Amino acid sequence: INELASTINEGFSFVPNKFISNRLRFVAYIKSVIDEF
């Protein structure tokens, strides 16, 4: 189980960097849209 977790962590260590930044940008966009209402 620990080996699987470490492998998953290694797999997610480099992929979500772009995904997280995109998600943060998306959340900021949603907040700005909500603020206008």
PDB file of C-alpha atoms in Angstrom:
ATOM      1  CA  ILE A   1       0.000   0.000   0.000  1.00  0.00           C
ATOM      2  CA  ASN A   2       2.830   2.395   0.854  1.00  0.00           C
ATOM      3  CA  GLU A   3       4.540   1.627  -2.448  1.00  0.00           C
ATOM      4  CA  LEU A   4       1.324   2.373  -4.315  1.00  0.00           C
ATOM      5  CA  ALA A   5       0.860   5.643  -2.439  1.00  0.00           C
ATOM      6  CA  SER A   6       4.431   6.736  -3.166  1.00  0.00           C
ATOM      7  CA  THR A   7       3.996   5.849  -6.843  1.00  0.00           C
ATOM      8  CA  ILE A   8       0.768   7.860  -7.002  1.00  0.00           C
ATOM      9  CA  ASN A   9       2.486  10.794  -5.286  1.00  0.00           C
ATOM     10  CA  GLU A  10       5.321  10.649  -7.820  1.00  0.00           C
ATOM     11  CA  GLY A  11       2.800  10.551 -10.651  1.00  0.00           C
ATOM     12  CA  PHE A  12       0.877  13.519  -9.289  1.00  0.00           C
ATOM     13  CA  SER A  13       3.960  15.533  -8.347  1.00  0.00           C
ATOM     14  CA  PHE A  14       4.545  16.875 -11.863  1.00  0.00           C
ATOM     15  CA  VAL A  15       1.166  16.617 -13.608  1.00  0.00           C
ATOM     16  CA  PRO A  16      -1.130  18.751 -11.394  1.00  0.00           C
ATOM     17  CA  ASN A  17       1.246  21.734 -11.333  1.00  0.00           C
ATOM     18  CA  LYS A  18      -0.339  22.988 -14.540  1.00  0.00           C
ATOM     19  CA  PHE A  19      -3.741  21.649 -13.480  1.00  0.00           C
ATOM     20  CA  ILE A  20      -3.633  23.367 -10.083  1.00  0.00           C
ATOM     21  CA  SER A  21      -2.611  26.695 -11.610  1.00  0.00           C
ATOM     22  CA  ASN A  22      -5.441  26.385 -14.139  1.00  0.00           C
ATOM     23  CA  ARG A  23      -7.857  25.515 -11.350  1.00  0.00           C
ATOM     24  CA  LEU A  24      -6.740  28.463  -9.231  1.00  0.00           C
ATOM     25  CA  ARG A  25      -7.157  30.722 -12.252  1.00  0.00           C
ATOM     26  CA  PHE A  26     -10.620  29.233 -12.814  1.00  0.00           C
ATOM     27  CA  VAL A  27     -11.620  29.753  -9.173  1.00  0.00           C
ATOM     28  CA  ALA A  28     -10.362  33.339  -9.264  1.00  0.00           C
ATOM     29  CA  TYR A  29     -12.410  33.914 -12.426  1.00  0.00           C
ATOM     30  CA  ILE A  30     -15.540  32.496 -10.775  1.00  0.00           C
ATOM     31  CA  LYS A  31     -15.002  34.709  -7.720  1.00  0.00           C
ATOM     32  CA  SER A  32     -14.589  37.793  -9.895  1.00  0.00           C
ATOM     33  CA  VAL A  33     -17.807  36.922 -11.738  1.00  0.00           C
ATOM     34  CA  ILE A  34     -19.648  36.386  -8.448  1.00  0.00           C
ATOM     35  CA  ASP A  35     -18.325  39.698  -7.092  1.00  0.00           C
ATOM     36  CA  GLU A  36     -19.947  41.545  -9.985  1.00  0.00           C
ATOM     37  CA  PHE A  37     -23.420  40.354  -8.939  1.00  0.00           C
TER      38      PHE A  37
END
